[in-house]
Coordinates of C-alpha atoms in Angstrom, one line a residue:
M1 CA 34.4 63.1 -24.0
K2 CA 33.4 61.5 -20.7
K3 CA 29.7 61.7 -19.8
G4 CA 29.0 62.0 -16.1
L5 CA 25.9 62.0 -13.9
V6 CA 25.8 63.8 -10.5
L7 CA 22.9 63.0 -8.1
E8 CA 22.1 65.2 -5.1
G9 CA 20.7 63.7 -2.0
G10 CA 17.7 64.9 0.0
A11 CA 16.1 61.8 1.6
M12 CA 12.7 61.1 0.1
R13 CA 13.1 64.0 -2.3
G14 CA 15.2 61.3 -4.0
M15 CA 11.9 60.0 -5.5
F16 CA 12.2 62.9 -8.0
T17 CA 15.7 61.6 -8.9
A18 CA 14.3 58.1 -9.3
G19 CA 11.8 59.4 -11.8
V20 CA 14.5 61.2 -13.8
I21 CA 16.9 58.3 -13.9
D22 CA 14.2 55.8 -14.9
V23 CA 13.3 57.9 -17.9
M24 CA 17.0 58.2 -18.9
M25 CA 17.5 54.4 -18.5
E26 CA 14.4 53.8 -20.6
A27 CA 15.8 56.1 -23.3
D28 CA 19.1 54.1 -23.2
I29 CA 21.2 57.1 -22.1
A30 CA 24.5 55.7 -21.1
F31 CA 26.9 57.5 -18.8
D32 CA 30.5 56.7 -18.4
G33 CA 30.3 57.4 -14.7
A34 CA 27.9 58.6 -11.9
I35 CA 28.3 59.9 -8.4
G36 CA 25.6 60.0 -5.7
T37 CA 25.4 61.6 -2.3
S38 CA 23.1 60.3 0.4
A39 CA 19.8 59.3 -1.3
G40 CA 21.6 60.0 -4.6
A41 CA 23.9 57.1 -3.7
A42 CA 21.3 54.8 -2.3
F43 CA 19.0 55.3 -5.3
G44 CA 21.5 56.1 -8.0
C45 CA 23.2 52.7 -7.7
N46 CA 20.2 51.3 -9.7
Y47 CA 21.5 53.1 -12.8
K48 CA 24.6 50.9 -12.8
S49 CA 22.5 47.8 -12.1
H50 CA 19.9 49.1 -14.7
Q51 CA 16.9 48.3 -12.6
I52 CA 14.2 50.6 -13.9
G53 CA 11.4 51.2 -11.4
R54 CA 13.1 49.5 -8.4
V55 CA 13.5 52.6 -6.3
I56 CA 9.8 53.7 -6.4
R57 CA 8.6 50.1 -6.1
Y58 CA 10.3 49.2 -2.9
N59 CA 9.9 52.6 -1.3
K60 CA 6.2 52.6 -1.9
K61 CA 5.8 49.0 -0.7
Y62 CA 7.8 49.3 2.5
C63 CA 7.4 53.0 3.5
R64 CA 5.0 52.0 6.3
D65 CA 6.9 49.0 7.4
K66 CA 8.5 49.7 10.8
R67 CA 11.5 47.5 9.9
F68 CA 12.3 49.8 7.0
V69 CA 12.0 53.3 8.5
S70 CA 10.4 54.2 11.9
L71 CA 10.9 55.8 15.2
H72 CA 10.8 52.3 16.6
S73 CA 13.8 51.4 14.5
L74 CA 15.7 54.5 15.7
I75 CA 15.0 53.8 19.4
T76 CA 15.8 50.1 19.3
T77 CA 18.7 50.1 16.9
G78 CA 20.0 53.7 16.6
D79 CA 19.2 53.9 12.9
L80 CA 16.0 55.5 11.6
Y81 CA 16.3 53.3 8.5
G82 CA 16.7 49.7 9.8
V83 CA 20.1 48.5 8.7
D84 CA 19.3 44.7 8.6
F85 CA 16.1 45.3 6.6
A86 CA 17.1 48.2 4.3
Y87 CA 20.6 47.0 3.5
R88 CA 20.3 43.2 3.8
T89 CA 16.9 41.7 3.7
L90 CA 15.4 44.1 1.2
P91 CA 18.2 44.0 -1.5
R92 CA 19.1 40.4 -1.0
E93 CA 15.6 38.8 -0.6
L94 CA 12.6 41.1 -1.1
D95 CA 13.5 43.3 -4.0
I96 CA 16.8 41.9 -5.2
F97 CA 19.6 44.3 -6.1
D98 CA 21.2 42.9 -9.3
T99 CA 24.8 42.6 -8.3
D100 CA 25.8 40.7 -11.5
T101 CA 24.6 43.5 -13.8
F102 CA 26.0 46.1 -11.4
A103 CA 29.5 44.5 -11.5
A104 CA 29.4 43.9 -15.3
S105 CA 28.3 47.5 -16.1
P106 CA 31.1 49.7 -17.5
I107 CA 29.6 52.7 -15.6
E108 CA 31.9 53.9 -12.8
F109 CA 29.8 54.5 -9.8
Y110 CA 31.0 56.7 -6.9
V111 CA 29.4 57.6 -3.5
T112 CA 30.2 60.6 -1.3
C113 CA 30.6 60.2 2.4
T114 CA 31.8 62.5 5.2
D115 CA 34.8 61.5 7.4
L116 CA 34.0 62.5 11.0
E117 CA 37.7 62.8 11.9
T118 CA 38.6 65.3 9.1
G119 CA 35.1 66.7 8.3
K120 CA 36.0 66.2 4.7
A121 CA 34.3 64.4 1.9
V122 CA 35.5 60.9 1.0
Y123 CA 34.7 59.5 -2.4
H124 CA 34.5 55.7 -2.9
K125 CA 34.2 53.8 -6.1
C126 CA 31.6 50.9 -5.9
E127 CA 32.4 48.2 -8.4
K128 CA 30.7 45.0 -7.3
G129 CA 27.5 45.9 -5.5
D130 CA 28.5 43.5 -2.7
D131 CA 28.1 43.9 1.0
E132 CA 31.1 46.2 1.2
D133 CA 29.7 48.5 -1.5
L134 CA 26.3 48.5 0.3
L135 CA 28.1 49.5 3.5
W136 CA 29.6 52.6 1.7
M137 CA 26.2 53.4 0.2
R138 CA 24.7 53.2 3.7
A139 CA 27.4 55.4 5.1
S140 CA 26.7 58.0 2.4
A141 CA 23.0 58.0 3.4
S142 CA 23.4 57.9 7.2
L143 CA 22.0 61.1 8.5
P144 CA 23.6 62.6 11.7
R145 CA 21.6 61.9 14.8
A146 CA 19.3 59.5 12.9
S147 CA 22.0 56.9 12.2
R148 CA 24.9 55.2 13.9
I149 CA 28.3 56.0 12.7
V150 CA 29.4 53.7 9.9
Q151 CA 32.9 52.2 9.8
A152 CA 34.2 51.6 6.3
G153 CA 37.6 51.7 4.8
G154 CA 39.1 52.3 8.2
R155 CA 37.1 55.5 8.6
N156 CA 34.2 56.7 10.7
L157 CA 31.6 58.0 8.2
L158 CA 28.2 59.6 8.0
D159 CA 26.1 61.3 5.3
G160 CA 28.1 62.7 2.4
G161 CA 25.9 65.7 2.2
M162 CA 27.5 67.2 5.3
A163 CA 30.7 67.7 3.4
D164 CA 29.7 67.7 -0.3
S165 CA 26.0 67.6 -1.1
I166 CA 26.4 67.9 -4.9
S167 CA 29.7 66.4 -6.0
V168 CA 30.0 68.1 -9.4
K169 CA 33.5 69.4 -8.8
H170 CA 34.8 66.0 -7.9
M171 CA 33.2 64.5 -11.0
Q172 CA 35.0 67.2 -13.1
S173 CA 38.2 66.4 -11.3
L174 CA 37.9 62.8 -12.6
G175 CA 37.9 64.0 -16.1
Y176 CA 34.1 64.1 -16.8
D177 CA 33.5 67.0 -19.1
R178 CA 29.9 66.5 -20.1
V179 CA 28.0 66.4 -16.8
V180 CA 24.3 66.1 -16.1
V181 CA 23.3 67.2 -12.6
V182 CA 20.0 66.1 -11.0
L183 CA 19.0 68.4 -8.1
T184 CA 16.2 67.8 -5.7
Q185 CA 15.4 71.5 -4.8
P186 CA 13.9 74.1 -7.2
L187 CA 15.9 77.0 -8.8
D188 CA 15.2 79.6 -6.1
Y189 CA 16.2 77.3 -3.1
E190 CA 18.8 78.6 -0.6
K191 CA 20.0 76.5 2.3
K192 CA 19.8 78.0 5.8
K193 CA 22.0 77.2 8.8
N194 CA 21.0 74.0 10.5
K195 CA 18.7 74.8 13.5
M196 CA 19.8 71.6 15.2
L197 CA 23.4 72.6 15.4
P198 CA 23.5 73.0 19.3
L199 CA 22.3 69.4 19.7
L200 CA 24.6 68.1 17.0
K201 CA 27.6 69.8 18.7
L202 CA 26.8 67.8 21.8
V203 CA 26.3 64.5 20.0
Y204 CA 29.5 64.8 18.0
K205 CA 31.7 66.7 20.4
K206 CA 34.4 64.1 19.9
Y207 CA 34.7 65.2 16.3
P208 CA 35.5 69.0 16.1
N209 CA 36.3 68.9 12.4
F210 CA 32.9 67.3 11.7
I211 CA 31.2 70.0 13.8
K212 CA 33.0 72.6 11.7
A213 CA 31.7 71.0 8.6
L214 CA 28.1 71.1 10.0
E215 CA 28.5 74.7 10.9
T216 CA 29.5 75.8 7.4
R217 CA 27.4 73.3 5.4
H218 CA 24.9 75.8 4.2
E219 CA 27.6 78.1 3.0
R220 CA 29.3 75.4 0.9
Y221 CA 26.0 74.2 -0.4
N222 CA 24.9 77.6 -1.6
E223 CA 28.4 78.2 -3.1
T224 CA 28.0 74.9 -5.1
L225 CA 24.6 76.0 -6.3
Q226 CA 26.0 79.2 -7.6
Y227 CA 28.8 77.4 -9.3
I228 CA 26.3 75.0 -10.9
K229 CA 24.2 78.0 -12.1
E230 CA 27.2 79.7 -13.7
L231 CA 28.2 76.5 -15.6
E232 CA 24.6 75.9 -16.6
E233 CA 24.3 79.4 -18.1
K234 CA 27.5 78.8 -20.1
G235 CA 26.1 75.5 -21.4
E236 CA 28.9 73.6 -19.8
I237 CA 26.7 71.3 -17.6
Y238 CA 23.1 70.3 -17.9
V239 CA 20.8 70.6 -14.8
I240 CA 17.5 68.9 -14.1
R241 CA 15.6 70.2 -11.0
P242 CA 12.0 70.1 -9.7
P243 CA 10.0 73.1 -10.9
H244 CA 8.8 73.8 -7.4
K245 CA 9.3 72.4 -3.9
L246 CA 8.5 68.7 -3.6
D247 CA 5.6 67.8 -1.3
V248 CA 7.4 64.9 0.4
G249 CA 8.8 64.6 3.8
A250 CA 12.4 63.6 4.7
V251 CA 10.7 60.5 6.1
E252 CA 7.6 59.8 4.1
H253 CA 5.0 57.1 5.0
N254 CA 2.5 58.1 2.3
P255 CA 3.1 56.1 -0.9
E256 CA 0.9 58.5 -2.9
K257 CA 3.3 61.4 -2.0
L258 CA 6.3 59.3 -3.0
Q259 CA 4.6 58.5 -6.3
K260 CA 3.8 62.1 -7.0
A261 CA 7.4 63.1 -6.5
Y262 CA 8.5 60.3 -8.7
E263 CA 6.1 61.3 -11.4
M264 CA 7.4 64.9 -11.3
G265 CA 10.9 63.6 -12.0
R266 CA 9.6 61.5 -14.9
V267 CA 7.7 64.5 -16.4
E268 CA 10.7 66.8 -16.1
A269 CA 13.0 64.2 -17.7
E270 CA 10.6 63.4 -20.5
K271 CA 10.2 67.1 -21.3
Q272 CA 13.9 67.6 -21.5
L273 CA 14.9 64.3 -23.0
D274 CA 15.8 65.7 -26.5
E275 CA 17.9 68.5 -24.9
I276 CA 19.7 66.0 -22.6
K277 CA 20.6 63.9 -25.7
R278 CA 21.8 66.9 -27.6
F279 CA 23.9 68.0 -24.6
L280 CA 25.5 64.5 -24.4
N281 CA 25.8 64.3 -28.2
I282 CA 23.8 61.1 -28.5

């Protein structure tokens, strides 16, 4: 039996995920592997480095820092989340990402990105937590129009959620047969077509396959949700989701709202902890 953890993205809705994974780490729930998309990648890496509380700590501390996330950063650098600060200064100097523990951990950690040339998902295994791995995590979380294109592994990449928002099928394809999925939307959520498509088509006109992926993203997302629900009803996967819509923005400068979303994740995980353990046979 291989135990896998799948983490959806959702920008600052990822504070819910952070609460969930902190509770599971505190309970010593060990997974054989994990895969994260977008915020699920940027925050989920802390499971492999076993840094409980790091996600909520640095996001609350720096959410009002223009070097971290701001319109100023977007205008001056092309990235809403400042690359130098968010992926270099912060993890290497201010709230250090434990690369030694990350590299030593037996957990296989994957991130999902979208290849602009093909419009397809690319899955990368991060093993060291070094600058190259951080580059892939950054690519996974680089939102179209709010980020520069990231070049990694000889590919032009952006947010993995454009191709595969919830990488449960890929996790299963790797042989993981006891999978826990953490979603950041409530049960009744249905994704709509992106209202920004006309603008995105202009911005990415050089990448017709990527545009095609953007056009059909909502359909694939909803199909994946249906697939997850069917497996959940059969007891083949375990799903943790917020009980209602999270009151947190895609970019959130209010630390109290971040804390509230995080606490909701903790509450849901704590309520379901015994069930999660039974599902994983631990």
